[in-house]
Amino acid sequence: MFRFADPTWLLLLLIIPMLIYWYERRHRRLQSSLRYSNLDIIKQAPRSPLKKFRHSLFVLRMLALTTLIIAMARPQAGSKSREVITEGIDIMLCMDVSTSMLAEDFQPHNRLEVSKVVAQDFIKSRANDRLGLVVFAGQSFTQCPLTLDYGILLKFMEQIQCGMVEDGTAIGNALANCVNRLRDSKAKSKVVILLTDGQNNRGEIDP
């Protein structure tokens, strides 16, 4: 975004056309005031090589004045940021990627593909809520921490596939991972959404 910090100075640019008008009138008066009694004198007089540059000094002065006025207006380029305070919910999505999620109950799609579509639609429907993602099978890990950048979260969601971690269904460990991610959250509401098709059969923590 481009803007001027002190745009009032730009009003001085109105002087430029006035000065150009004054210069042209002055030049014409000087030309019309020249009178010669003998035209042969004009023809014989050598032409100065600087004649064609006689207006250059005035042009340079106008350019310098224009540049000075614009500089006084303090042009600024860049993005303008502002702080927005919102009260949202912190939500951790907890997704099962065990091999049982490959079952094609929703042909032609399997359970994992359907779960991803449901989760993606949910993400797109949120506003001002921080969302995170934990995936699990026999073990769990954080695929994406809490964020307001839904675009990057959706990209992480697309990368999910079965076989990312050791097989099994450690629901307790996955939920504990989500709780740890929410522990330091200052949001008034904290939610864990579990997407799984099985019962807990791995891990040290009972859900």
mmCIF file of C-alpha atoms in Angstrom:
data_model
loop_
_atom_site.group_PDB
_atom_site.id
_atom_site.type_symbol
_atom_site.label_atom_id
_atom_site.label_comp_id
_atom_site.label_asym_id
_atom_site.label_seq_id
_atom_site.Cartn_x
_atom_site.Cartn_y
_atom_site.Cartn_z
ATOM 1 C CA MET A 1 0.000 0.000 0.000
ATOM 2 C CA PHE A 2 1.335 3.449 -0.939
ATOM 3 C CA ARG A 3 0.391 6.592 0.959
ATOM 4 C CA PHE A 4 1.652 10.007 2.073
ATOM 5 C CA ALA A 5 2.207 10.760 5.755
ATOM 6 C CA ASP A 6 1.661 14.542 5.218
ATOM 7 C CA PRO A 7 -0.469 14.822 2.058
ATOM 8 C CA THR A 8 -1.271 18.503 2.721
ATOM 9 C CA TRP A 9 2.112 19.447 1.259
ATOM 10 C CA LEU A 10 0.938 18.120 -2.114
ATOM 11 C CA LEU A 11 -1.250 21.222 -2.468
ATOM 12 C CA LEU A 12 1.940 23.113 -3.281
ATOM 13 C CA LEU A 13 2.064 21.203 -6.566
ATOM 14 C CA LEU A 14 -0.623 23.626 -7.768
ATOM 15 C CA ILE A 15 2.122 26.234 -7.955
ATOM 16 C CA ILE A 16 3.913 24.322 -10.730
ATOM 17 C CA PRO A 17 1.427 25.034 -13.567
ATOM 18 C CA MET A 18 1.243 28.681 -12.441
ATOM 19 C CA LEU A 19 5.025 29.004 -12.688
ATOM 20 C CA ILE A 20 5.013 27.363 -16.126
ATOM 21 C CA TYR A 21 2.337 29.806 -17.307
ATOM 22 C CA TRP A 22 4.334 32.746 -15.945
ATOM 23 C CA TYR A 23 7.506 31.519 -17.642
ATOM 24 C CA GLU A 24 5.815 31.132 -21.032
ATOM 25 C CA ARG A 25 4.276 34.600 -20.891
ATOM 26 C CA ARG A 26 7.604 36.140 -19.879
ATOM 27 C CA HIS A 27 9.359 34.346 -22.719
ATOM 28 C CA ARG A 28 6.812 35.569 -25.259
ATOM 29 C CA ARG A 29 7.093 39.164 -24.026
ATOM 30 C CA LEU A 30 10.848 39.056 -24.412
ATOM 31 C CA GLN A 31 10.527 37.657 -27.919
ATOM 32 C CA SER A 32 7.983 40.261 -29.003
ATOM 33 C CA SER A 33 10.031 43.123 -27.537
ATOM 34 C CA LEU A 34 13.006 42.372 -29.791
ATOM 35 C CA ARG A 35 13.044 44.642 -32.845
ATOM 36 C CA TYR A 36 15.663 44.729 -35.544
ATOM 37 C CA SER A 37 16.027 47.424 -38.155
ATOM 38 C CA ASN A 38 17.999 45.195 -40.531
ATOM 39 C CA LEU A 39 17.079 41.526 -41.049
ATOM 40 C CA ASP A 40 20.463 40.849 -42.610
ATOM 41 C CA ILE A 41 22.024 41.285 -39.181
ATOM 42 C CA ILE A 42 19.911 38.397 -37.860
ATOM 43 C CA LYS A 43 20.795 36.139 -40.766
ATOM 44 C CA GLN A 44 24.494 36.839 -40.399
ATOM 45 C CA ALA A 45 24.548 36.416 -36.620
ATOM 46 C CA PRO A 46 26.004 33.032 -35.546
ATOM 47 C CA ARG A 47 23.579 30.716 -33.754
ATOM 48 C CA SER A 48 24.576 29.738 -30.261
ATOM 49 C CA PRO A 49 24.754 25.935 -29.713
ATOM 50 C CA LEU A 50 23.153 26.519 -26.311
ATOM 51 C CA LYS A 51 20.040 28.056 -27.839
ATOM 52 C CA LYS A 52 18.147 24.771 -27.947
ATOM 53 C CA PHE A 53 18.873 24.265 -24.224
ATOM 54 C CA ARG A 54 17.653 27.712 -23.181
ATOM 55 C CA HIS A 55 14.628 26.236 -21.360
ATOM 56 C CA SER A 56 16.536 23.409 -19.672
ATOM 57 C CA LEU A 57 17.389 25.368 -16.529
ATOM 58 C CA PHE A 58 13.737 26.220 -15.929
ATOM 59 C CA VAL A 59 12.670 22.603 -16.501
ATOM 60 C CA LEU A 60 15.294 21.349 -14.051
ATOM 61 C CA ARG A 61 14.138 23.855 -11.465
ATOM 62 C CA MET A 62 10.529 22.702 -11.846
ATOM 63 C CA LEU A 63 11.564 19.060 -11.480
ATOM 64 C CA ALA A 64 13.596 19.885 -8.376
ATOM 65 C CA LEU A 65 10.680 21.797 -6.861
ATOM 66 C CA THR A 66 8.268 18.944 -7.615
ATOM 67 C CA THR A 67 10.618 16.409 -6.034
ATOM 68 C CA LEU A 68 11.028 18.602 -2.956
ATOM 69 C CA ILE A 69 7.265 18.958 -2.478
ATOM 70 C CA ILE A 70 6.715 15.204 -2.825
ATOM 71 C CA ALA A 71 9.522 14.550 -0.332
ATOM 72 C CA MET A 72 7.911 16.958 2.152
ATOM 73 C CA ALA A 73 4.677 14.953 1.835
ATOM 74 C CA ARG A 74 6.672 11.924 3.078
ATOM 75 C CA PRO A 75 5.643 9.102 0.736
ATOM 76 C CA GLN A 76 5.459 5.727 2.448
ATOM 77 C CA ALA A 77 5.123 2.245 1.012
ATOM 78 C CA GLY A 78 4.385 -0.984 2.841
ATOM 79 C CA SER A 79 1.637 -2.854 4.582
ATOM 80 C CA LYS A 80 -0.351 -1.372 7.406
ATOM 81 C CA SER A 81 -0.994 -3.674 10.337
ATOM 82 C CA ARG A 82 -3.461 -3.331 13.124
ATOM 83 C CA GLU A 83 -4.126 -5.345 16.240
ATOM 84 C CA VAL A 84 -7.455 -7.135 16.333
ATOM 85 C CA ILE A 85 -8.673 -8.588 19.613
ATOM 86 C CA THR A 86 -11.128 -11.456 19.285
ATOM 87 C CA GLU A 87 -12.513 -14.057 21.660
ATOM 88 C CA GLY A 88 -12.416 -17.421 19.933
ATOM 89 C CA ILE A 89 -12.260 -21.068 20.890
ATOM 90 C CA ASP A 90 -9.096 -23.164 20.909
ATOM 91 C CA ILE A 91 -9.825 -26.458 19.174
ATOM 92 C CA MET A 92 -7.553 -29.467 18.692
ATOM 93 C CA LEU A 93 -8.519 -31.944 15.979
ATOM 94 C CA CYS A 94 -7.399 -35.466 16.859
ATOM 95 C CA MET A 95 -7.364 -37.769 13.810
ATOM 96 C CA ASP A 96 -6.884 -41.525 13.649
ATOM 97 C CA VAL A 97 -4.511 -42.675 10.853
ATOM 98 C CA SER A 98 -4.372 -46.367 11.760
ATOM 99 C CA THR A 99 -4.740 -48.946 8.967
ATOM 100 C CA SER A 100 -8.359 -49.636 9.947
ATOM 101 C CA MET A 101 -9.169 -46.171 8.563
ATOM 102 C CA LEU A 102 -8.539 -47.608 5.083
ATOM 103 C CA ALA A 103 -11.792 -49.574 5.241
ATOM 104 C CA GLU A 104 -14.034 -48.484 2.372
ATOM 105 C CA ASP A 105 -17.323 -48.065 4.215
ATOM 106 C CA PHE A 106 -18.130 -45.000 2.112
ATOM 107 C CA GLN A 107 -17.247 -46.293 -1.336
ATOM 108 C CA PRO A 108 -15.492 -45.186 -3.374
ATOM 109 C CA HIS A 109 -13.864 -43.436 -0.393
ATOM 110 C CA ASN A 110 -12.330 -44.928 2.727
ATOM 111 C CA ARG A 111 -12.841 -43.796 6.313
ATOM 112 C CA LEU A 112 -9.730 -41.617 6.365
ATOM 113 C CA GLU A 113 -10.678 -39.746 3.199
ATOM 114 C CA VAL A 114 -14.174 -39.066 4.533
ATOM 115 C CA SER A 115 -12.755 -37.925 7.897
ATOM 116 C CA LYS A 116 -10.406 -35.524 6.120
ATOM 117 C CA VAL A 117 -13.259 -34.021 4.092
ATOM 118 C CA VAL A 118 -15.366 -33.560 7.242
ATOM 119 C CA ALA A 119 -12.421 -31.961 9.066
ATOM 120 C CA GLN A 120 -11.611 -29.667 6.126
ATOM 121 C CA ASP A 121 -15.214 -28.481 5.912
ATOM 122 C CA PHE A 122 -15.160 -27.818 9.650
ATOM 123 C CA ILE A 123 -11.937 -25.788 9.370
ATOM 124 C CA LYS A 124 -13.355 -23.683 6.525
ATOM 125 C CA SER A 125 -16.445 -22.901 8.597
ATOM 126 C CA ARG A 126 -14.502 -21.432 11.532
ATOM 127 C CA ALA A 127 -13.582 -17.789 12.146
ATOM 128 C CA ASN A 128 -11.383 -16.357 14.908
ATOM 129 C CA ASP A 129 -10.896 -19.805 16.465
ATOM 130 C CA ARG A 130 -7.416 -21.247 16.832
ATOM 131 C CA LEU A 131 -7.210 -24.757 15.451
ATOM 132 C CA GLY A 132 -4.557 -27.439 15.799
ATOM 133 C CA LEU A 133 -4.101 -30.994 14.571
ATOM 134 C CA VAL A 134 -2.825 -34.180 16.218
ATOM 135 C CA VAL A 135 -2.613 -37.458 14.279
ATOM 136 C CA PHE A 136 -2.273 -40.847 15.899
ATOM 137 C CA ALA A 137 -2.170 -44.601 15.459
ATOM 138 C CA GLY A 138 0.082 -46.611 17.796
ATOM 139 C CA GLN A 139 1.766 -43.298 18.689
ATOM 140 C CA SER A 140 0.689 -39.680 18.333
ATOM 141 C CA PHE A 141 2.345 -36.462 17.245
ATOM 142 C CA THR A 142 1.344 -32.867 16.586
ATOM 143 C CA GLN A 143 0.866 -32.285 12.879
ATOM 144 C CA CYS A 144 0.044 -28.593 13.401
ATOM 145 C CA PRO A 145 -0.001 -26.515 16.623
ATOM 146 C CA LEU A 146 -2.811 -24.090 17.400
ATOM 147 C CA THR A 147 -3.020 -21.466 14.673
ATOM 148 C CA LEU A 148 -5.298 -18.929 13.010
ATOM 149 C CA ASP A 149 -3.721 -19.702 9.644
ATOM 150 C CA TYR A 150 -6.371 -22.036 8.293
ATOM 151 C CA GLY A 151 -4.603 -22.224 4.940
ATOM 152 C CA ILE A 152 -1.510 -23.896 6.382
ATOM 153 C CA LEU A 153 -3.684 -26.161 8.528
ATOM 154 C CA LEU A 154 -5.569 -27.341 5.438
ATOM 155 C CA LYS A 155 -2.254 -28.099 3.732
ATOM 156 C CA PHE A 156 -1.191 -30.225 6.704
ATOM 157 C CA MET A 157 -4.562 -31.957 6.550
ATOM 158 C CA GLU A 158 -3.994 -32.873 2.893
ATOM 159 C CA GLN A 159 -0.691 -34.569 3.801
ATOM 160 C CA ILE A 160 -2.293 -36.980 6.274
ATOM 161 C CA GLN A 161 -2.193 -40.644 5.274
ATOM 162 C CA CYS A 162 -2.194 -44.045 6.916
ATOM 163 C CA GLY A 163 1.237 -45.387 7.805
ATOM 164 C CA MET A 164 2.581 -42.066 9.067
ATOM 165 C CA VAL A 165 3.199 -43.638 12.484
ATOM 166 C CA GLU A 166 3.377 -47.101 14.000
ATOM 167 C CA ASP A 167 0.059 -48.922 13.635
ATOM 168 C CA GLY A 168 -2.399 -49.293 16.503
ATOM 169 C CA THR A 169 -5.025 -47.118 18.176
ATOM 170 C CA ALA A 170 -3.555 -45.179 21.103
ATOM 171 C CA ILE A 171 -6.501 -42.893 21.737
ATOM 172 C CA GLY A 172 -5.430 -42.077 25.308
ATOM 173 C CA ASN A 173 -1.979 -40.899 24.240
ATOM 174 C CA ALA A 174 -3.471 -38.808 21.439
ATOM 175 C CA LEU A 175 -5.954 -37.106 23.767
ATOM 176 C CA ALA A 176 -3.171 -36.420 26.270
ATOM 177 C CA ASN A 177 -1.161 -34.805 23.475
ATOM 178 C CA CYS A 178 -4.124 -32.555 22.641
ATOM 179 C CA VAL A 179 -4.608 -31.620 26.297
ATOM 180 C CA ASN A 180 -0.949 -30.650 26.566
ATOM 181 C CA ARG A 181 -1.356 -28.402 23.525
ATOM 182 C CA LEU A 182 -4.327 -26.698 25.193
ATOM 183 C CA ARG A 183 -2.758 -26.485 28.649
ATOM 184 C CA ASP A 184 -1.201 -23.030 28.200
ATOM 185 C CA SER A 185 -4.116 -21.655 26.205
ATOM 186 C CA LYS A 186 -5.805 -18.546 27.604
ATOM 187 C CA ALA A 187 -9.006 -19.121 25.640
ATOM 188 C CA LYS A 188 -12.205 -19.338 27.678
ATOM 189 C CA SER A 189 -13.291 -22.435 25.754
ATOM 190 C CA LYS A 190 -11.031 -25.372 24.869
ATOM 191 C CA VAL A 191 -12.246 -28.290 22.785
ATOM 192 C CA VAL A 192 -10.849 -31.591 21.508
ATOM 193 C CA ILE A 193 -12.572 -33.212 18.517
ATOM 194 C CA LEU A 194 -11.753 -36.921 18.147
ATOM 195 C CA LEU A 195 -12.015 -38.570 14.717
ATOM 196 C CA THR A 196 -11.529 -42.323 15.053
ATOM 197 C CA ASP A 197 -13.139 -45.640 14.117
ATOM 198 C CA GLY A 198 -11.746 -47.902 16.804
ATOM 199 C CA GLN A 199 -11.215 -48.619 20.470
ATOM 200 C CA ASN A 200 -8.096 -47.874 22.439
ATOM 201 C CA ASN A 201 -5.669 -50.809 22.153
ATOM 202 C CA ARG A 202 -2.262 -49.176 22.500
ATOM 203 C CA GLY A 203 -0.485 -46.646 24.670
ATOM 204 C CA GLU A 204 0.017 -46.110 28.359
ATOM 205 C CA ILE A 205 -2.922 -43.766 28.972
ATOM 206 C CA ASP A 206 -6.516 -44.924 29.280
ATOM 207 C CA PRO A 207 -8.882 -42.480 27.542
#
